[in-house]
PDB file of C-alpha atoms in Angstrom:
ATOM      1  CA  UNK A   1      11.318   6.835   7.905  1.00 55.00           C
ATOM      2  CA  UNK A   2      14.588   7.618   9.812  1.00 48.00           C
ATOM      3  CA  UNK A   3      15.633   4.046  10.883  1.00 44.00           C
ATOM      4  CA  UNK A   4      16.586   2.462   7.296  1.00 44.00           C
ATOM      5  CA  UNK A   5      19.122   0.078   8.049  1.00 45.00           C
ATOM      6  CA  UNK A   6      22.653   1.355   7.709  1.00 45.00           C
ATOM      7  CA  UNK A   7      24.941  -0.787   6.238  1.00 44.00           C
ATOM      8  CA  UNK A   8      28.284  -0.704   6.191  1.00 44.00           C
ATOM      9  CA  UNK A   9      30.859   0.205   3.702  1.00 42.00           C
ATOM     10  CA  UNK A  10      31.521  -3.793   2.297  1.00 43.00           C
ATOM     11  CA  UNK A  11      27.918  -4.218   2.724  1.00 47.00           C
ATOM     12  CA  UNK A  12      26.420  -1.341   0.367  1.00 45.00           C
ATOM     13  CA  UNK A  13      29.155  -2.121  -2.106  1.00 46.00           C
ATOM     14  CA  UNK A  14      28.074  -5.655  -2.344  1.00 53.00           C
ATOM     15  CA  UNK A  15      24.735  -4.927  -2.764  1.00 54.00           C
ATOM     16  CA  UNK A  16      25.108  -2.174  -5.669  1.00 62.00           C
ATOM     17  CA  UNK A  17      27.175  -4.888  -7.517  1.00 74.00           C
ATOM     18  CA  UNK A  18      24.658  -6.915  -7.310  1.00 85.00           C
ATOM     19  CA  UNK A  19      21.719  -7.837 -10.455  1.00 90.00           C
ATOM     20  CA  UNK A  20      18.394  -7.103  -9.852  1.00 91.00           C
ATOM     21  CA  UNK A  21      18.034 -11.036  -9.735  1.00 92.00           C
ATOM     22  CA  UNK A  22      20.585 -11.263  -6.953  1.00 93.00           C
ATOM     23  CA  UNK A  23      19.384  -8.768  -5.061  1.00 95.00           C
ATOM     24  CA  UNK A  24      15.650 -10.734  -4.960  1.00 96.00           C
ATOM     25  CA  UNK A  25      17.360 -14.002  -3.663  1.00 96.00           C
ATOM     26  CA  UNK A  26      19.323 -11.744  -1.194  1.00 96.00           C
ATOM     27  CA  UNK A  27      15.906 -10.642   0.157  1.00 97.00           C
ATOM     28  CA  UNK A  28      14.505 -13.899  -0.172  1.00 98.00           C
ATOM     29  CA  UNK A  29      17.363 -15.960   1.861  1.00 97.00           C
ATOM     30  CA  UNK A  30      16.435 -13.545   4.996  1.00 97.00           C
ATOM     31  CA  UNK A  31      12.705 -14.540   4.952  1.00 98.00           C
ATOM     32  CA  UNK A  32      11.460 -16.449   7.746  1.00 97.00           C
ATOM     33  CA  UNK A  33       9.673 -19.777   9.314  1.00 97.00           C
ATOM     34  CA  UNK A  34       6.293 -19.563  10.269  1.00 96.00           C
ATOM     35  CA  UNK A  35       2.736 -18.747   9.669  1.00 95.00           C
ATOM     36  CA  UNK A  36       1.942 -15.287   8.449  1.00 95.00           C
ATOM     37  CA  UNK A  37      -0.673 -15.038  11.960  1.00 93.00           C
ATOM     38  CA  UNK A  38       1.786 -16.961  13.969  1.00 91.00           C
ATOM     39  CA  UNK A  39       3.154 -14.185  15.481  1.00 80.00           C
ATOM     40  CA  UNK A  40       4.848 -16.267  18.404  1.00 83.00           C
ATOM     41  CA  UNK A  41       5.373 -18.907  16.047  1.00 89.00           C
ATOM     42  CA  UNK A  42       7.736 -17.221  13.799  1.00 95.00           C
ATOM     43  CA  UNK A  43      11.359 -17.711  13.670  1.00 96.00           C
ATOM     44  CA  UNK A  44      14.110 -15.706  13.257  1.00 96.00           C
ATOM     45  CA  UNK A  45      15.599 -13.768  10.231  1.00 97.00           C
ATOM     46  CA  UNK A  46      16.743 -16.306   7.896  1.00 97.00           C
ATOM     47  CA  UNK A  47      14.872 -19.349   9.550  1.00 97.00           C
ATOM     48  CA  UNK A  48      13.139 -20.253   6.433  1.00 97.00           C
ATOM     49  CA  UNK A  49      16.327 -21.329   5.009  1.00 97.00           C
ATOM     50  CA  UNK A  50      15.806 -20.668   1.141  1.00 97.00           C
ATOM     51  CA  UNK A  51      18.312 -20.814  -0.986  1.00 96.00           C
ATOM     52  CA  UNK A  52      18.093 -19.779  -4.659  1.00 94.00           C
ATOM     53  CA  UNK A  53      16.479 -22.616  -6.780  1.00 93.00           C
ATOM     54  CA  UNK A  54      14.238 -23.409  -4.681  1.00 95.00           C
ATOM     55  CA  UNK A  55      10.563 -22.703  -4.657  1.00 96.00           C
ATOM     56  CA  UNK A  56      10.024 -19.336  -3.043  1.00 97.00           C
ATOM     57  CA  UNK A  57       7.831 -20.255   0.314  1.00 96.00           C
ATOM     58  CA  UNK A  58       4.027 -20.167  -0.017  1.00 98.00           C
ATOM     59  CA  UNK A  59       4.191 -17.844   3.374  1.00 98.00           C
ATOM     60  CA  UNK A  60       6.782 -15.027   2.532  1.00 98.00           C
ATOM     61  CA  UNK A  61       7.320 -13.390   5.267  1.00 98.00           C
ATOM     62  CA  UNK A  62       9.936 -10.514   4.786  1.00 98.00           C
ATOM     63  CA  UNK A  63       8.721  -7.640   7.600  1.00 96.00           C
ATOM     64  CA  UNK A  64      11.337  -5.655  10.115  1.00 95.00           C
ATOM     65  CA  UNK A  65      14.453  -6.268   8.106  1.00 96.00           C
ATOM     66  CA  UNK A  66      14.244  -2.067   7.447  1.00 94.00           C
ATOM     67  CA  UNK A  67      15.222  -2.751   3.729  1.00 95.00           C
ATOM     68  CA  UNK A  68      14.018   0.905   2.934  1.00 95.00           C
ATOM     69  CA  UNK A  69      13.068  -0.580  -1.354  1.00 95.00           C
ATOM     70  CA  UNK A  70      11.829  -3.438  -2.875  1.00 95.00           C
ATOM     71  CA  UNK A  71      14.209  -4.801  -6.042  1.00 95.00           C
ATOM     72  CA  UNK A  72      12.386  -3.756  -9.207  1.00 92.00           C
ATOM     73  CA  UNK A  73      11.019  -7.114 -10.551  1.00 94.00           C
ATOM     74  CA  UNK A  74       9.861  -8.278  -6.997  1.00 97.00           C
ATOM     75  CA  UNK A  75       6.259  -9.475  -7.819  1.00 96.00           C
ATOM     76  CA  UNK A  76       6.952  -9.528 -11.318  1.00 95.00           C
ATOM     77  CA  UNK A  77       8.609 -13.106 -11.835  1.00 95.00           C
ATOM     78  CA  UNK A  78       6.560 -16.202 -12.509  1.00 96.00           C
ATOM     79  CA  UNK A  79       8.592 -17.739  -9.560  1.00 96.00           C
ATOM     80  CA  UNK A  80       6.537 -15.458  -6.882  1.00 97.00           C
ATOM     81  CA  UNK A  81       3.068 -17.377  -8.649  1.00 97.00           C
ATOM     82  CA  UNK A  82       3.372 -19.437  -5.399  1.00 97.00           C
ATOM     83  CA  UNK A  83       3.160 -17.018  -2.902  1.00 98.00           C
ATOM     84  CA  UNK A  84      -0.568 -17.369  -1.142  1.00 98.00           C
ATOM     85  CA  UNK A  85       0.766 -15.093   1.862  1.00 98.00           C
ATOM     86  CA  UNK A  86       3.361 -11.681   2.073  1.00 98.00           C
ATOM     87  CA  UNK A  87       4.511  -9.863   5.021  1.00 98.00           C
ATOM     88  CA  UNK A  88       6.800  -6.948   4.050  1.00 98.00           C
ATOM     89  CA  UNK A  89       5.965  -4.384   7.172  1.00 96.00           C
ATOM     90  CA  UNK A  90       8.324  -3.156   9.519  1.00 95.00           C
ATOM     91  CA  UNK A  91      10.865  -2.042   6.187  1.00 96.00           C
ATOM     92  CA  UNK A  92      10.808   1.810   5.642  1.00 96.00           C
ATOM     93  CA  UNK A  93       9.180   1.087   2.196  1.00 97.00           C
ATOM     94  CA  UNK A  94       8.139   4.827   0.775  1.00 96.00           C
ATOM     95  CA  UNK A  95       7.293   2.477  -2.674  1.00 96.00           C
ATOM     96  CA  UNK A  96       6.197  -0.573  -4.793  1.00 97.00           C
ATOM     97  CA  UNK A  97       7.492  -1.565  -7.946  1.00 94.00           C
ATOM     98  CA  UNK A  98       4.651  -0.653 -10.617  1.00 93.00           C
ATOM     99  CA  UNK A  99       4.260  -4.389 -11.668  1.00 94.00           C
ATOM    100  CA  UNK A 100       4.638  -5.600  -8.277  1.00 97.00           C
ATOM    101  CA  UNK A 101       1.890  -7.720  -7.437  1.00 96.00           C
ATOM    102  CA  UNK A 102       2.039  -8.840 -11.550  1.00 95.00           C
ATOM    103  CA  UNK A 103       2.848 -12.597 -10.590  1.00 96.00           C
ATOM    104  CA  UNK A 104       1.377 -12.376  -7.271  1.00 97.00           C
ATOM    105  CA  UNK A 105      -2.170 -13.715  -8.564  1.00 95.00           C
ATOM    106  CA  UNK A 106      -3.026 -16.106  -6.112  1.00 97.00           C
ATOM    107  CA  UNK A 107      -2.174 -13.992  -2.952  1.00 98.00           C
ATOM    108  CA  UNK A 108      -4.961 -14.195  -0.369  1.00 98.00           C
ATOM    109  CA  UNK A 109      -3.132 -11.961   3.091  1.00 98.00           C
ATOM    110  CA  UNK A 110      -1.157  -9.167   2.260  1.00 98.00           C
ATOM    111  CA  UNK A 111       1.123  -6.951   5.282  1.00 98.00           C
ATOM    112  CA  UNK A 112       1.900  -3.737   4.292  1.00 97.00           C
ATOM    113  CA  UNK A 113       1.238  -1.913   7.600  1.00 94.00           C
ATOM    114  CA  UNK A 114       2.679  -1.876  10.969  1.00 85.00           C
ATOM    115  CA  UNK A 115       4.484  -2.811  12.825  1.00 87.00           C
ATOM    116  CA  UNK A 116       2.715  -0.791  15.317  1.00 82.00           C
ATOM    117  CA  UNK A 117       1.302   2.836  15.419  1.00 86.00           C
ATOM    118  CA  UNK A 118       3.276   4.978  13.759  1.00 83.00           C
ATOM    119  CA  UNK A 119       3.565   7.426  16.418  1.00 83.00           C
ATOM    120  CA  UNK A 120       5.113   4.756  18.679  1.00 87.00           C
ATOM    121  CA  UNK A 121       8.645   3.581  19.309  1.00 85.00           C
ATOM    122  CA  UNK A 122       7.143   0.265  18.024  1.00 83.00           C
ATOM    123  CA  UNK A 123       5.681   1.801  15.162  1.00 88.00           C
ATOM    124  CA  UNK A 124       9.494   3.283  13.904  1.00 90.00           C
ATOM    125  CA  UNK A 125      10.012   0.987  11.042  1.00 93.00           C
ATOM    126  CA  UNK A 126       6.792   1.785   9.777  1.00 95.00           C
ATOM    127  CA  UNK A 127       6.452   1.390   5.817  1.00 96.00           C
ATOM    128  CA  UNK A 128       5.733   5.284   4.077  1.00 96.00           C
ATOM    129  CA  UNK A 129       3.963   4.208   1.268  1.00 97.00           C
ATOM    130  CA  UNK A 130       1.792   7.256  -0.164  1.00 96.00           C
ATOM    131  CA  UNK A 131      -0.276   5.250  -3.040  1.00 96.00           C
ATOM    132  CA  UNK A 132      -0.976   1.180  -3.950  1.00 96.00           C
ATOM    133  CA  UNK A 133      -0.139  -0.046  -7.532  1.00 95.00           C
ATOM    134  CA  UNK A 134      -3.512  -0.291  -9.688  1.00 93.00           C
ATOM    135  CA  UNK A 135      -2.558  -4.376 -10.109  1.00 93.00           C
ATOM    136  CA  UNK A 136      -3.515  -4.674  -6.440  1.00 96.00           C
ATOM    137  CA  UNK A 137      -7.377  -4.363  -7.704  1.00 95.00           C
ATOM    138  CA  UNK A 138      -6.746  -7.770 -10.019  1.00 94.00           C
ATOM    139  CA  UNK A 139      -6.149  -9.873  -7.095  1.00 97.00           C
ATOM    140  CA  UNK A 140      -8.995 -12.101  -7.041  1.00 96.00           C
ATOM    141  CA  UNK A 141      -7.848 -14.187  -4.193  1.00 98.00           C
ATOM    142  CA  UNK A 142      -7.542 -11.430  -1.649  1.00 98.00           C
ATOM    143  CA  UNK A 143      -8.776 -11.818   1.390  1.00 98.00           C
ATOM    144  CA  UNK A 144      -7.071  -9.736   3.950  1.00 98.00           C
ATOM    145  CA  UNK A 145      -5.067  -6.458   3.037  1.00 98.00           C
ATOM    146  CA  UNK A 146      -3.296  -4.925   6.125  1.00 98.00           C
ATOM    147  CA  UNK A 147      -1.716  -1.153   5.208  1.00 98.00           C
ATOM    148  CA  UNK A 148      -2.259   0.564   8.338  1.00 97.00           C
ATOM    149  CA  UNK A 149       0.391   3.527   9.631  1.00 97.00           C
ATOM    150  CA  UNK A 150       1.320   4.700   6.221  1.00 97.00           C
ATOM    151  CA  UNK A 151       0.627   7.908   4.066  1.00 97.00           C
ATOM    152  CA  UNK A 152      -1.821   6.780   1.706  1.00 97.00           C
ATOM    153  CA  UNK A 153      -3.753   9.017   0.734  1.00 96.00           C
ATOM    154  CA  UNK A 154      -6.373   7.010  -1.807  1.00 95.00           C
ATOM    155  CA  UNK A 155      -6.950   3.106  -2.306  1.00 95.00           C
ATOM    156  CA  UNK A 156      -7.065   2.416  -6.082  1.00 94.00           C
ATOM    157  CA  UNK A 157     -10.548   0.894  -7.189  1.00 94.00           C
ATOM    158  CA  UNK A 158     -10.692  -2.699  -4.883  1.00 96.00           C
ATOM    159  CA  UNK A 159     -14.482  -3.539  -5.888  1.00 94.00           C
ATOM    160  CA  UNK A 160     -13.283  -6.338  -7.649  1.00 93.00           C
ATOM    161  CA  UNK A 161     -11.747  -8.041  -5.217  1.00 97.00           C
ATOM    162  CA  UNK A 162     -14.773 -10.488  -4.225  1.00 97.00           C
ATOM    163  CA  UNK A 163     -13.167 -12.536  -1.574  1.00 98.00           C
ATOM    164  CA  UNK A 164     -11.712  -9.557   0.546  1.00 98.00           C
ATOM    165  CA  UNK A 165     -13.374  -9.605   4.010  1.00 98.00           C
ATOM    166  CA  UNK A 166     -10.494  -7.447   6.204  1.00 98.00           C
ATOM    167  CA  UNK A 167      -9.087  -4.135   5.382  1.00 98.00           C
ATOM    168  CA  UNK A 168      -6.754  -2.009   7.596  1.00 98.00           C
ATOM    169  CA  UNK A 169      -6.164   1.502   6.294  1.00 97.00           C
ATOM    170  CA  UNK A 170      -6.339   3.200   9.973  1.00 97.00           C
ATOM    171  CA  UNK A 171      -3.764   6.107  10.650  1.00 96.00           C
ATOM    172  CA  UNK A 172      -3.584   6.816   6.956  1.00 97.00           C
ATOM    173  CA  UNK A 173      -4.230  10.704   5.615  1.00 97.00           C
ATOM    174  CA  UNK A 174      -6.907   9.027   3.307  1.00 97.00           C
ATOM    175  CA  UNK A 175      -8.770  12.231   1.646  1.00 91.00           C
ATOM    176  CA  UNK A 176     -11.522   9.796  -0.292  1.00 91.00           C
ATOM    177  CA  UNK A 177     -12.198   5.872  -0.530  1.00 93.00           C
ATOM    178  CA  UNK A 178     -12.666   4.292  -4.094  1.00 93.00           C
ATOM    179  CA  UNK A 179     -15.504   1.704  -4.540  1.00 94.00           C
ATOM    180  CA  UNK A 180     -14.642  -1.761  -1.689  1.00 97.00           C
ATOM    181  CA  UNK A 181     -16.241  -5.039  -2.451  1.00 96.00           C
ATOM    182  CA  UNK A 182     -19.240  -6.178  -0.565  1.00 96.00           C
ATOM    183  CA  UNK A 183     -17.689  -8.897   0.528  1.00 97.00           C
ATOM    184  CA  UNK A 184     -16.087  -6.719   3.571  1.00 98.00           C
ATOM    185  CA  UNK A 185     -16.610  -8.224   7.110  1.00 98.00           C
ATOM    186  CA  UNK A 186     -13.760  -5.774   8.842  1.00 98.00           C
ATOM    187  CA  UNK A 187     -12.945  -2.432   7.841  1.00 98.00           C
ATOM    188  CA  UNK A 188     -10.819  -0.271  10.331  1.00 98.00           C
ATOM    189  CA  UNK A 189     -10.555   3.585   9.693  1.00 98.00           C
ATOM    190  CA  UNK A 190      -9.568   4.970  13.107  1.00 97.00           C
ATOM    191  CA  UNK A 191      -6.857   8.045  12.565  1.00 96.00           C
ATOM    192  CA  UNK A 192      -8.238   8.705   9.191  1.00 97.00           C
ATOM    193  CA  UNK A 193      -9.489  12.219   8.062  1.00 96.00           C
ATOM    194  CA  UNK A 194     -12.844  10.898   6.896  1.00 95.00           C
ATOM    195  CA  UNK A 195     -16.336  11.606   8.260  1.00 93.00           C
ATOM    196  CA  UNK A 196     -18.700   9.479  10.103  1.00 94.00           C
ATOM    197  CA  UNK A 197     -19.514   8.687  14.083  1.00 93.00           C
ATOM    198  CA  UNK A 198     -21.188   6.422  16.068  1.00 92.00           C
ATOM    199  CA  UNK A 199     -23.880   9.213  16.231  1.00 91.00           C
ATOM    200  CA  UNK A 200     -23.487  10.504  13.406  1.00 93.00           C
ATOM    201  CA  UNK A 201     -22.970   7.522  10.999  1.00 94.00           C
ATOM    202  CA  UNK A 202     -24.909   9.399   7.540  1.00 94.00           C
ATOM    203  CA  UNK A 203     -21.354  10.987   7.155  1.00 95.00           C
ATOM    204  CA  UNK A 204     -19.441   8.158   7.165  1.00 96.00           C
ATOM    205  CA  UNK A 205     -17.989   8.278   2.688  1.00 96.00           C
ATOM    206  CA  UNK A 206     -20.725   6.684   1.019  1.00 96.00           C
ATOM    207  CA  UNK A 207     -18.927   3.508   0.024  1.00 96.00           C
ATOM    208  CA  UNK A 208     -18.471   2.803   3.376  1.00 97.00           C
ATOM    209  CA  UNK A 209     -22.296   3.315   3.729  1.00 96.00           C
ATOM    210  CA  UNK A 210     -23.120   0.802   1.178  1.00 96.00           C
ATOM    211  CA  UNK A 211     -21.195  -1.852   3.182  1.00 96.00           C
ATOM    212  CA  UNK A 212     -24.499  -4.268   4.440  1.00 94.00           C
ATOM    213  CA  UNK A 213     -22.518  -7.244   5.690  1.00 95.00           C
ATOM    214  CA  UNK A 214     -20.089  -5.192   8.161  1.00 97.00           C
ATOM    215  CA  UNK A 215     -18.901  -7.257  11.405  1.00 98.00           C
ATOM    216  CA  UNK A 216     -16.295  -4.827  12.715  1.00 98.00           C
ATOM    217  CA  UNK A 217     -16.138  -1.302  11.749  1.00 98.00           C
ATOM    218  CA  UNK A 218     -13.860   1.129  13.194  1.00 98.00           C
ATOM    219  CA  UNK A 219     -14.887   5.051  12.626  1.00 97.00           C
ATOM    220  CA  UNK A 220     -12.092   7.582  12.299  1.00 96.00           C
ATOM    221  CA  UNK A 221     -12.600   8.216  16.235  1.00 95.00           C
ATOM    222  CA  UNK A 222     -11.832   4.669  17.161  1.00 95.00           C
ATOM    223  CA  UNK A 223     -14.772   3.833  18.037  1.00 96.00           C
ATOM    224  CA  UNK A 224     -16.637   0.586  16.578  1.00 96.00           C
ATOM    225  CA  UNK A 225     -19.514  -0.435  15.349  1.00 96.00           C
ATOM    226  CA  UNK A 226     -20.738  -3.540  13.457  1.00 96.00           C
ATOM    227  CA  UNK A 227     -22.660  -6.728  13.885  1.00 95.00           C
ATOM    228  CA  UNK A 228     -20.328  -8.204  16.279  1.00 95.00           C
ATOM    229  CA  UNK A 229     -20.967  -5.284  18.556  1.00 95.00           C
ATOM    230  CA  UNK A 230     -25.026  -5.229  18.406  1.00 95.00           C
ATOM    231  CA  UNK A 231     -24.789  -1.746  16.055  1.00 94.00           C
ATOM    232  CA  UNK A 232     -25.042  -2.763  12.312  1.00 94.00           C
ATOM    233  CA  UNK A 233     -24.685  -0.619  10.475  1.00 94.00           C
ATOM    234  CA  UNK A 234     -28.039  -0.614   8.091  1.00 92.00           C
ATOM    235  CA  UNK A 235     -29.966  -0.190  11.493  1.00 92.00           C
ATOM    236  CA  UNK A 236     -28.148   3.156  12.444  1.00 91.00           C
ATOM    237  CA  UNK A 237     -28.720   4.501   9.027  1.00 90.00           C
ATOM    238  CA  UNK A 238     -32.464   4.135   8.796  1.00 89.00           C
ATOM    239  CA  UNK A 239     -32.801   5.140  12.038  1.00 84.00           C
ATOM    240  CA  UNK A 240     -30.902   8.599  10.828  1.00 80.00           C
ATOM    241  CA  UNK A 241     -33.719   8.700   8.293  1.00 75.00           C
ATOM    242  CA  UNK A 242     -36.746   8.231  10.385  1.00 67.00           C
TER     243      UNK A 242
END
């Protein structure tokens, strides 16, 4: 990602003075107001007026600030136990800390993608992130997991997340899928390098194919299919077999 933020001279020295501790609450004092899908809603940088000492806001919502890294031990406090909702896209991230999501337990929406296609002037601050830490498959709360436009390449093992009904991973060089939960209502895989089409959907990865409950499901050609579009996606497959 070219368009890290820049800062200047007084700015970077400040910051590589700072703790790791600091630097969180730096981070943290820039979040803003709002509700994670209140996207018209949402105030400026800095709106939700934390300061340190104060419980860190149920909605954290952290995206297009261009940060370019996460401090290490982001995640990893027992202050972040109250954080139900994260937003960190639109920040250049190319990684997560390995314990990130460590005190994260009772997250339910997690933004990791966007802000828009990556191949669009909206899509410039796009996170980079080529692989997930493993914790992310502990999160028993999850229920949405955004991480479209980035360069993953596998999803670590999510089966185990029971409650997770969305998943974004379109525009992502995926090469395989690990096991998803049955729980999925929404899975998007548009711009991915996997198999599968509305005609053909017996080539889809077969843990995609063992998805019954599918609502919306977007192929790697963009095209959907689903039970909110009259084409579930148990029908298709036994018709492939008759």
């Amino acid at each position: 990602c070219d368009s890290i933020l820049i800062l200047d001279a007084f700015a970077l020295e400040r910051m590589t003075a700072l703790s790791n501790d600091e630097k969180i609450d730096e981070l943290l004092r820039r979040s803003r107001s709002g509700g994670i899908h209140d996207f018209g809603g949402q105030g400026p940088e800095g709106s939700a007026n934390w300061n340190t000492g104060k419980p860190i806001p149920a909605c954290l919502l952290l995206h297009d600030l261009e940060i370019g890294s996460i401090p290490y031990s982001f995640g990893s406090e027992p202050r972040f136990a109250t954080v139900t909702e994260l937003d960190l896209s639109g920040n250049c991230l190319r990684i997560l800390p390995p314990n990130f999501f460590e005190n994260m337990k009772n997250l339910r929406i997690l933004f990791l993608g966007g802000p828009g296609p990556k191949f669009t002037p909206e899509g410039a601050t796009c996170n980079v992130l080529e692989t997930l830490p493993s914790s992310v498959s502990y999160l028993a709360y999850l229920e949405h997991l955004s991480l479209h436009d980035n360069q993953l390449t596998e999803l670590p093992n999510l089966s185990g997340c029971t409650l997770l009904h969305t998943i974004r991973v379109d525009r992502n060089p995926l090469r395989t899928l690990s096991d998803l939960p049955a729980s999925l209502r929404v899975l998007h895989l548009e711009g991915c390098p996997l198999g599968g089409t509305l005609n053909h959907p017996e080539n889809l990865p077969e843990q995609v194919r063992s998805l019954t409950r599918l609502e919306d499901l977007q192929l790697p050609d963009g095209s959907h299919l689903g039970e909110f579009f009259g084409t579930p996606l148990p029908s298709l497959l036994a018709d492939q077999e008759r």
